[in-house]
């Protein structure tokens, strides 16, 4: 099978071998306490419990009434000890519900539901009720993603099985250990996209797999054939290259279509799901289980023995030490950087005292040698960032305009089209902080947009009030 690819991109050292032979192992925090963020994707939720309440595993503990709200469930049976702001991924502070687990074993799961006997609306309601979001990091509510506007004709449901971030292997292990669940989840999503039990859609499923995981292909194809989906599903091999897992490149490599600037995959007739999300969708129907656990990779040169774990959502990462993994403590092997996620698009963290959220696919502990901590110097206009930018942007020009305060000109160079994959910074010989500056620039643009929206709303309200006199 010929592997497909995209223009641009880079080939960072993969480090997959550190953990891709490690089976996913169940684990529980040593403190028997979970710290569950009130919101993990979608619109801000409100707590539905108070300090002192006893909760059951699977019980909804935070939610909201909006379409974009996605409920949050307790991942353990226990008692609510605190509700307070805690450190979360991104180094921000956010409301969290702290629950101390007990041995009572209370459990509140959803009724088992045959997905193929449901209408589209019933299936989407189940996915929302189960609190499923994108588990690759973006944490976008699945019930919204799987309900594209009526004028968007979806031809393909793609599983993003590229897992192109260095070090991370939990998706690879999931496909190897549970290929039947992956195929079942894909079939359920196709059923929904095609309109439910009375639907007329003809969307097909494609699992997009990087060729460094080609050894899994026979297992997936066997499961597809055994389930009777050979005419509806296929596996597409793509070349191992970063950032192959980005939406635009998954779509272009697997279908030959291009997502227009500032548009979504649905505008190219595609819906994309992560491997973890697709398995959670299967669990929500077959087991009635909401999204209360997830697998993740703990890796990096500073970890004694990298692992793949399955933990309750809300597990504090440092609570998994030393029972599940330990860090090296001598000289050059000591951790100097902790990242929630992979090193290319993850978030640097001040410590390991943050909870595993629905979108936490891994935590990497890097040594000084792995981090390339070098002083930023002046851009030498070499063009390396332009040559490697898969989005075909000019990162150096964007940053030059941002430094000069020319936001509009930076936008004209594609500031808001940047996917922050980090390829430009990876190849920059001057070590310019390109991604940090682009993120700051995007923040300024978004803040201005929010202010303009607020002003417009205030003006409209004033005009309405004036007209009512």
Coordinates of C-alpha atoms in Angstrom, one line a residue:
X1 CA 0.0 0.0 0.0
X2 CA 1.5 3.4 -1.0
X3 CA 1.6 5.9 1.8
X4 CA 0.2 9.3 1.1
X5 CA 1.5 12.6 2.5
X6 CA 1.4 16.5 2.4
X7 CA 3.8 19.2 1.4
X8 CA 6.1 20.7 4.1
X9 CA 6.4 19.3 7.6
X10 CA 9.4 18.0 9.6
X11 CA 10.8 14.7 10.9
X12 CA 11.6 15.1 14.6
X13 CA 12.9 12.1 16.4
X14 CA 9.9 10.0 17.3
X15 CA 10.9 8.3 20.6
X16 CA 7.9 6.0 20.2
X17 CA 10.1 3.0 21.1
X18 CA 10.2 4.2 24.7
X19 CA 6.6 3.2 25.3
X20 CA 5.0 1.5 22.3
X21 CA 5.7 -1.9 23.7
X22 CA 4.0 -1.0 27.0
X23 CA 0.4 -2.3 27.3
X24 CA -2.2 0.1 28.7
X25 CA -2.4 -0.7 32.4
X26 CA -5.2 0.4 34.8
X27 CA -3.9 2.8 37.5
X28 CA -5.4 4.7 40.4
X29 CA -4.1 7.8 42.3
X30 CA -2.2 7.0 45.5
X31 CA -4.0 9.7 47.3
X32 CA -7.4 8.1 46.4
X33 CA -8.5 11.6 45.5
X34 CA -9.4 13.1 42.1
X35 CA -9.5 16.8 41.1
X36 CA -12.0 17.1 38.3
X37 CA -12.2 20.4 36.3
X38 CA -15.7 21.7 36.1
X39 CA -15.4 22.3 32.4
X40 CA -13.4 20.1 30.0
X41 CA -14.5 21.4 26.6
X42 CA -17.5 23.4 25.4
X43 CA -19.2 26.2 27.3
X44 CA -18.5 26.8 31.0
X45 CA -20.3 24.5 33.3
X46 CA -21.6 25.0 36.8
X47 CA -21.1 22.6 39.7
X48 CA -24.2 20.5 40.5
X49 CA -22.8 19.2 43.8
X50 CA -21.6 20.9 47.0
X51 CA -19.0 20.1 49.6
X52 CA -19.9 17.1 51.7
X53 CA -22.1 15.4 49.0
X54 CA -21.6 11.8 48.4
X55 CA -21.3 11.0 44.7
X56 CA -21.4 7.8 42.6
X57 CA -19.0 6.9 39.9
X58 CA -20.6 8.1 36.7
X59 CA -22.8 10.7 38.3
X60 CA -23.1 14.1 36.6
X61 CA -21.4 16.6 38.9
X62 CA -21.2 19.7 36.6
X63 CA -23.1 20.8 33.5
X64 CA -24.9 23.7 31.8
X65 CA -28.1 24.1 29.8
X66 CA -26.5 25.5 26.6
X67 CA -26.1 23.5 23.3
X68 CA -22.3 23.8 23.7
X69 CA -22.2 22.6 27.3
X70 CA -20.8 19.1 27.9
X71 CA -21.5 17.5 31.3
X72 CA -18.7 16.3 33.6
X73 CA -19.1 13.1 35.7
X74 CA -17.5 11.8 38.8
X75 CA -14.8 9.3 38.0
X76 CA -15.0 7.7 41.4
X77 CA -17.4 6.8 44.2
X78 CA -16.7 9.1 47.1
X79 CA -17.4 12.4 48.9
X80 CA -16.9 16.0 47.6
X81 CA -14.1 17.5 49.8
X82 CA -13.6 20.9 48.1
X83 CA -14.7 23.0 45.2
X84 CA -11.9 25.5 44.4
X85 CA -9.6 26.8 41.7
X86 CA -6.8 24.5 40.9
X87 CA -3.9 24.3 38.4
X88 CA -4.9 22.7 35.1
X89 CA -3.2 22.1 31.7
X90 CA -2.0 25.4 30.3
X91 CA -0.8 26.6 33.7
X92 CA -4.1 28.4 34.3
X93 CA -6.3 28.1 37.4
X94 CA -9.9 26.8 37.0
X95 CA -12.8 25.6 39.2
X96 CA -12.3 22.0 40.1
X97 CA -14.3 19.5 42.2
X98 CA -12.1 17.5 44.5
X99 CA -13.5 14.1 45.5
X100 CA -12.1 11.7 48.0
X101 CA -12.8 8.1 46.8
X102 CA -14.4 5.6 49.2
X103 CA -14.9 1.8 49.1
X104 CA -18.7 2.0 48.8
X105 CA -18.6 1.2 45.0
X106 CA -21.6 3.4 44.2
X107 CA -22.0 3.5 40.4
X108 CA -24.5 5.4 38.1
X109 CA -24.0 4.3 34.6
X110 CA -26.3 5.0 31.6
X111 CA -28.7 2.3 30.3
X112 CA -27.1 0.1 27.6
X113 CA -28.4 1.3 24.2
X114 CA -28.2 -0.3 20.7
X115 CA -26.7 2.5 18.6
X116 CA -28.1 1.1 15.4
X117 CA -31.7 1.2 16.6
X118 CA -31.4 4.9 17.4
X119 CA -32.4 8.0 15.4
X120 CA -29.6 10.6 14.9
X121 CA -31.1 12.8 17.6
X122 CA -31.3 9.9 20.1
X123 CA -27.7 9.0 19.4
X124 CA -26.4 12.6 19.7
X125 CA -28.3 12.9 23.0
X126 CA -26.5 9.8 24.3
X127 CA -23.1 11.2 23.3
X128 CA -23.8 14.5 25.0
X129 CA -25.2 12.7 28.1
X130 CA -21.9 10.7 28.3
X131 CA -19.9 13.9 28.2
X132 CA -17.7 12.9 25.2
X133 CA -15.3 15.5 23.8
X134 CA -12.4 15.3 21.5
X135 CA -9.6 13.4 23.3
X136 CA -6.7 14.5 21.2
X137 CA -6.3 17.7 23.1
X138 CA -8.9 20.1 21.6
X139 CA -11.7 18.8 23.7
X140 CA -14.5 20.0 21.3
X141 CA -17.9 18.5 22.3
X142 CA -18.6 15.4 20.2
X143 CA -22.3 15.9 20.0
X144 CA -21.7 19.3 18.2
X145 CA -19.0 17.9 15.9
X146 CA -21.2 15.0 14.8
X147 CA -24.1 17.3 14.0
X148 CA -22.8 19.5 11.1
X149 CA -25.1 22.0 9.5
X150 CA -27.7 20.5 7.2
X151 CA -26.1 22.1 4.1
X152 CA -22.9 20.2 4.7
X153 CA -22.8 16.8 2.9
X154 CA -20.4 14.5 4.7
X155 CA -18.8 11.9 2.5
X156 CA -16.1 10.6 4.9
X157 CA -15.7 9.9 8.6
X158 CA -11.9 9.9 9.3
X159 CA -10.3 8.4 12.4
X160 CA -7.1 10.4 13.1
X161 CA -4.8 7.5 14.0
X162 CA -1.6 9.4 13.0
X163 CA -0.5 10.2 16.5
X164 CA 2.3 12.2 15.0
X165 CA 3.4 13.8 18.3
X166 CA 6.8 12.4 19.5
X167 CA 6.7 10.1 22.6
X168 CA 2.9 9.5 22.6
X169 CA 1.7 6.0 22.0
X170 CA -1.6 5.5 23.8
X171 CA -3.6 5.6 20.5
X172 CA -1.2 3.1 19.0
X173 CA -1.7 0.7 21.9
X174 CA -5.5 1.2 21.9
X175 CA -5.7 0.2 18.2
X176 CA -3.4 -2.8 18.9
X177 CA -5.3 -4.0 22.0
X178 CA -8.9 -3.1 21.1
X179 CA -9.3 -3.0 17.3
X180 CA -12.9 -4.3 17.6
X181 CA -13.9 -1.3 19.7
X182 CA -12.2 1.1 17.3
X183 CA -14.2 -0.4 14.4
X184 CA -17.4 -0.4 16.4
X185 CA -17.0 3.2 17.4
X186 CA -16.4 4.2 13.7
X187 CA -19.5 2.3 12.6
X188 CA -21.6 4.2 15.3
X189 CA -20.3 7.5 14.1
X190 CA -21.0 6.6 10.5
X191 CA -24.5 5.6 11.5
X192 CA -25.0 9.0 13.1
X193 CA -23.5 11.0 10.2
X194 CA -25.6 9.1 7.7
X195 CA -28.8 10.2 9.6
X196 CA -29.5 7.4 12.1
X197 CA -31.7 4.4 11.6
X198 CA -33.8 6.1 8.9
X199 CA -31.0 8.1 7.4
X200 CA -30.1 8.2 3.7
X201 CA -26.4 9.2 3.9
X202 CA -23.6 7.3 2.3
X203 CA -20.5 8.5 4.3
X204 CA -17.6 6.0 4.4
X205 CA -15.1 5.4 7.1
X206 CA -11.3 5.8 6.7
X207 CA -8.7 5.1 9.4
X208 CA -5.7 7.3 8.7
X209 CA -2.6 5.5 10.0
X210 CA 1.0 6.7 9.9
X211 CA 3.3 4.1 8.3
X212 CA 5.4 3.8 11.5
X213 CA 2.4 1.9 12.7
X214 CA 1.8 -0.2 9.6
X215 CA 2.2 -3.4 11.6
X216 CA -1.3 -2.7 13.1
X217 CA -2.9 -2.5 9.6
X218 CA -3.7 -6.3 9.3
X219 CA -5.5 -6.3 12.7
X220 CA -7.7 -3.4 11.7
X221 CA -8.4 -4.8 8.2
X222 CA -9.3 -8.2 9.7
X223 CA -11.7 -6.5 12.2
X224 CA -13.3 -4.5 9.4
X225 CA -13.9 -7.7 7.4
X226 CA -15.1 -9.7 10.4
X227 CA -17.7 -7.0 11.2
X228 CA -18.9 -6.9 7.6
X229 CA -17.8 -3.4 6.8
X230 CA -15.4 -4.1 4.0
X231 CA -17.4 -2.1 1.5
X232 CA -17.8 0.9 3.9
X233 CA -14.5 1.2 5.7
X234 CA -10.8 1.2 4.8
X235 CA -7.4 2.0 6.2
X236 CA -5.3 4.7 4.6
X237 CA -1.5 4.7 5.2
X238 CA 0.2 8.1 5.4
X239 CA 3.9 8.8 5.6
X240 CA 5.3 9.4 9.1
X241 CA 5.8 13.2 9.2
X242 CA 4.9 15.9 11.6
X243 CA 2.2 17.5 11.7
X244 CA 0.4 14.7 9.8
X245 CA -2.3 14.6 12.5
X246 CA -3.5 18.2 11.9
X247 CA -7.0 18.2 10.4
X248 CA -6.0 19.9 7.1
X249 CA -3.3 17.3 6.4
X250 CA -5.3 14.3 7.4
X251 CA -8.1 15.4 5.0
X252 CA -5.8 16.2 2.1
X253 CA -3.7 13.0 2.5
X254 CA -6.7 10.7 2.8
X255 CA -9.2 12.3 0.4
X256 CA -7.3 14.7 -1.8
X257 CA -9.6 17.5 -0.6
X258 CA -8.6 20.8 0.9
X259 CA -10.2 22.5 3.9
X260 CA -10.6 26.2 2.9
X261 CA -8.9 28.9 5.0
X262 CA -10.8 29.6 8.3
X263 CA -13.2 26.7 7.5
X264 CA -13.9 23.3 9.1
X265 CA -13.5 19.7 7.9
X266 CA -17.2 19.6 7.3
X267 CA -16.6 22.2 4.6
X268 CA -14.6 19.6 2.8
X269 CA -17.2 16.9 3.4
X270 CA -15.3 15.3 6.3
X271 CA -15.7 14.6 10.0
X272 CA -12.6 13.6 12.0
X273 CA -12.5 11.8 15.3
X274 CA -9.7 10.8 17.6
X275 CA -9.0 7.1 18.5
X276 CA -9.8 7.7 22.1
X277 CA -13.0 9.5 21.3
X278 CA -14.2 6.8 19.0
X279 CA -13.7 4.2 21.7
X280 CA -15.5 6.3 24.3
X281 CA -18.5 6.6 21.9
X282 CA -18.6 2.8 21.7
X283 CA -18.5 2.5 25.5
X284 CA -21.3 5.1 25.9
X285 CA -23.6 2.8 24.0
X286 CA -22.4 -0.7 24.7
X287 CA -21.5 -0.2 28.4
X288 CA -23.5 2.9 29.3
X289 CA -20.2 4.4 30.5
X290 CA -19.7 8.1 30.4
X291 CA -16.2 9.6 29.7
X292 CA -14.7 9.1 33.2
X293 CA -11.5 7.3 32.4
X294 CA -8.9 7.7 29.7
X295 CA -5.5 6.2 28.6
X296 CA -2.4 8.3 28.4
X297 CA 1.3 8.0 27.8
X298 CA 3.9 8.9 30.5
X299 CA 7.2 9.2 28.7
X300 CA 10.4 11.3 28.1
X301 CA 14.1 10.8 28.7
X302 CA 13.6 11.7 32.4
X303 CA 11.2 8.8 33.1
X304 CA 12.8 5.6 34.4
X305 CA 10.3 3.3 32.7
X306 CA 7.8 5.0 30.4
X307 CA 4.3 3.6 30.6
X308 CA 0.8 3.7 29.1
X309 CA -1.9 4.0 31.8
X310 CA -5.6 4.1 32.0
X311 CA -6.7 6.4 34.9
X312 CA -9.8 8.1 36.3
X313 CA -10.3 11.6 34.9
X314 CA -9.1 14.0 37.5
X315 CA -6.1 12.0 38.6
X316 CA -3.3 14.3 39.7
X317 CA -0.2 13.3 37.6
X318 CA 2.1 13.4 40.6
X319 CA -0.2 11.0 42.5
X320 CA 0.9 8.3 40.0
X321 CA 4.5 8.5 41.4
X322 CA 6.2 6.3 42.5
X323 CA 3.6 3.5 42.2
X324 CA 3.2 3.8 38.4
X325 CA 6.4 5.6 37.3
X326 CA 9.4 7.3 38.7
X327 CA 11.7 10.0 37.5
X328 CA 15.5 10.0 37.1
X329 CA 17.3 12.1 39.6
X330 CA 20.9 12.3 38.6
X331 CA 22.7 14.9 36.6
X332 CA 21.8 15.2 32.9
X333 CA 18.9 12.7 33.3
X334 CA 16.9 14.9 35.6
X335 CA 13.7 16.4 34.3
X336 CA 14.0 20.1 33.3
X337 CA 10.7 20.4 31.5
X338 CA 7.2 18.9 32.1
X339 CA 4.7 19.0 29.3
X340 CA 1.1 18.1 29.3
X341 CA 0.8 16.4 25.9
X342 CA 3.6 15.9 23.4
X343 CA 6.7 18.3 23.0
X344 CA 5.5 19.9 19.8
X345 CA 2.0 21.1 20.7
X346 CA 1.7 20.4 24.4
X347 CA 1.7 22.8 27.3
X348 CA 4.8 23.3 29.5
X349 CA 3.8 22.9 33.1
X350 CA 5.3 24.3 36.3
X351 CA 4.9 21.0 38.1
X352 CA 3.2 17.6 37.8
X353 CA 0.5 18.7 40.3
X354 CA -2.2 19.0 37.7
X355 CA -5.1 16.7 36.8
X356 CA -5.5 14.3 33.9
X357 CA -8.4 15.9 31.9
X358 CA -10.5 14.4 29.1
X359 CA -8.1 15.8 26.6
X360 CA -4.8 14.7 28.2
X361 CA -3.2 12.2 25.9
X362 CA 0.1 12.2 27.6
X363 CA 2.7 13.8 29.9
X364 CA 6.3 14.1 28.9
X365 CA 9.2 14.7 31.3
X366 CA 12.1 16.0 29.3
X367 CA 15.8 16.2 30.1
X368 CA 17.9 19.3 29.2
X369 CA 19.3 17.5 26.1
X370 CA 15.7 16.9 24.8
X371 CA 14.4 20.4 25.3
X372 CA 16.9 22.5 23.2
X373 CA 16.8 25.3 25.7
X374 CA 18.7 28.0 23.8
X375 CA 18.7 31.7 23.9
X376 CA 16.7 33.5 21.2
X377 CA 18.7 35.5 18.7
X378 CA 17.9 37.8 15.8
X379 CA 16.1 36.4 12.8
X380 CA 18.6 35.9 10.0
X381 CA 16.0 35.7 7.2
X382 CA 17.1 32.3 6.1
X383 CA 13.6 31.2 5.1
X384 CA 13.8 27.8 6.9
X385 CA 10.5 28.4 8.6
X386 CA 8.8 29.2 5.3
X387 CA 10.2 26.0 3.7
X388 CA 8.9 23.8 6.4
X389 CA 5.5 25.4 7.1
X390 CA 2.9 22.9 6.1
X391 CA 0.3 25.7 6.0
X392 CA 2.4 27.5 3.5
X393 CA 2.7 30.6 5.6
X394 CA 5.7 32.9 6.3
X395 CA 6.1 32.7 10.1
X396 CA 9.1 35.1 10.1
X397 CA 7.0 37.8 8.4
X398 CA 4.1 37.3 10.7
X399 CA 6.3 37.7 13.8
X400 CA 8.1 40.7 12.3
X401 CA 4.8 42.5 11.9
X402 CA 3.7 41.5 15.4
X403 CA 6.8 42.8 16.9
X404 CA 6.2 46.1 15.1
X405 CA 2.6 46.2 16.4
X406 CA 1.1 45.8 12.9
X407 CA -1.7 43.3 13.8
X408 CA -3.6 43.8 10.6
X409 CA -0.6 43.2 8.4
X410 CA 0.2 40.1 10.5
X411 CA -3.3 38.8 9.8
X412 CA -2.8 39.4 6.1
X413 CA 0.3 37.1 6.3
X414 CA -2.0 34.4 7.8
X415 CA -1.7 34.9 11.5
X416 CA -5.0 33.3 12.2
X417 CA -4.4 30.4 9.8
X418 CA -1.4 29.2 11.8
X419 CA -2.1 25.8 13.5
X420 CA 0.8 26.3 16.0
X421 CA 2.3 23.0 15.1
X422 CA 5.8 24.3 16.0
X423 CA 7.6 23.2 12.7
X424 CA 8.9 26.7 12.2
X425 CA 10.4 27.0 15.6
X426 CA 11.9 23.4 15.4
X427 CA 14.0 24.4 12.3
X428 CA 14.8 28.0 13.2
X429 CA 18.6 28.3 13.5
X430 CA 18.2 31.6 15.4
X431 CA 15.8 29.9 18.0
X432 CA 13.3 32.7 17.6
X433 CA 10.2 32.2 19.8
X434 CA 7.9 32.0 16.8
X435 CA 5.1 30.0 18.3
X436 CA 5.0 32.0 21.6
X437 CA 4.8 35.3 19.6
X438 CA 2.1 34.0 17.2
X439 CA 0.0 32.7 20.2
X440 CA 0.3 36.2 21.8
X441 CA -0.7 37.8 18.5
X442 CA -3.7 35.5 18.2
X443 CA -4.7 36.4 21.7
X444 CA -4.6 40.1 20.9
X445 CA -6.8 39.5 17.8
X446 CA -9.3 37.5 19.8
X447 CA -9.5 40.1 22.6
X448 CA -10.2 42.8 20.0
X449 CA -12.9 40.7 18.5
X450 CA -14.5 40.1 21.9
X451 CA -14.4 43.8 22.7
X452 CA -16.0 44.7 19.4
X453 CA -18.7 42.1 19.9
X454 CA -19.4 43.5 23.4
X455 CA -19.6 47.0 22.1
X456 CA -21.9 46.0 19.3
X457 CA -24.2 44.2 21.8
X458 CA -24.3 47.2 24.1
X459 CA -25.0 49.5 21.1
X460 CA -27.9 47.3 19.9
X461 CA -29.3 47.1 23.5
X462 CA -29.1 50.9 23.8
X463 CA -30.8 51.4 20.4
X464 CA -33.6 48.9 21.4
X465 CA -34.1 50.7 24.6
X466 CA -34.2 54.1 22.8
X467 CA -36.8 52.7 20.3
X468 CA -39.0 51.5 23.2
X469 CA -39.4 54.9 24.7

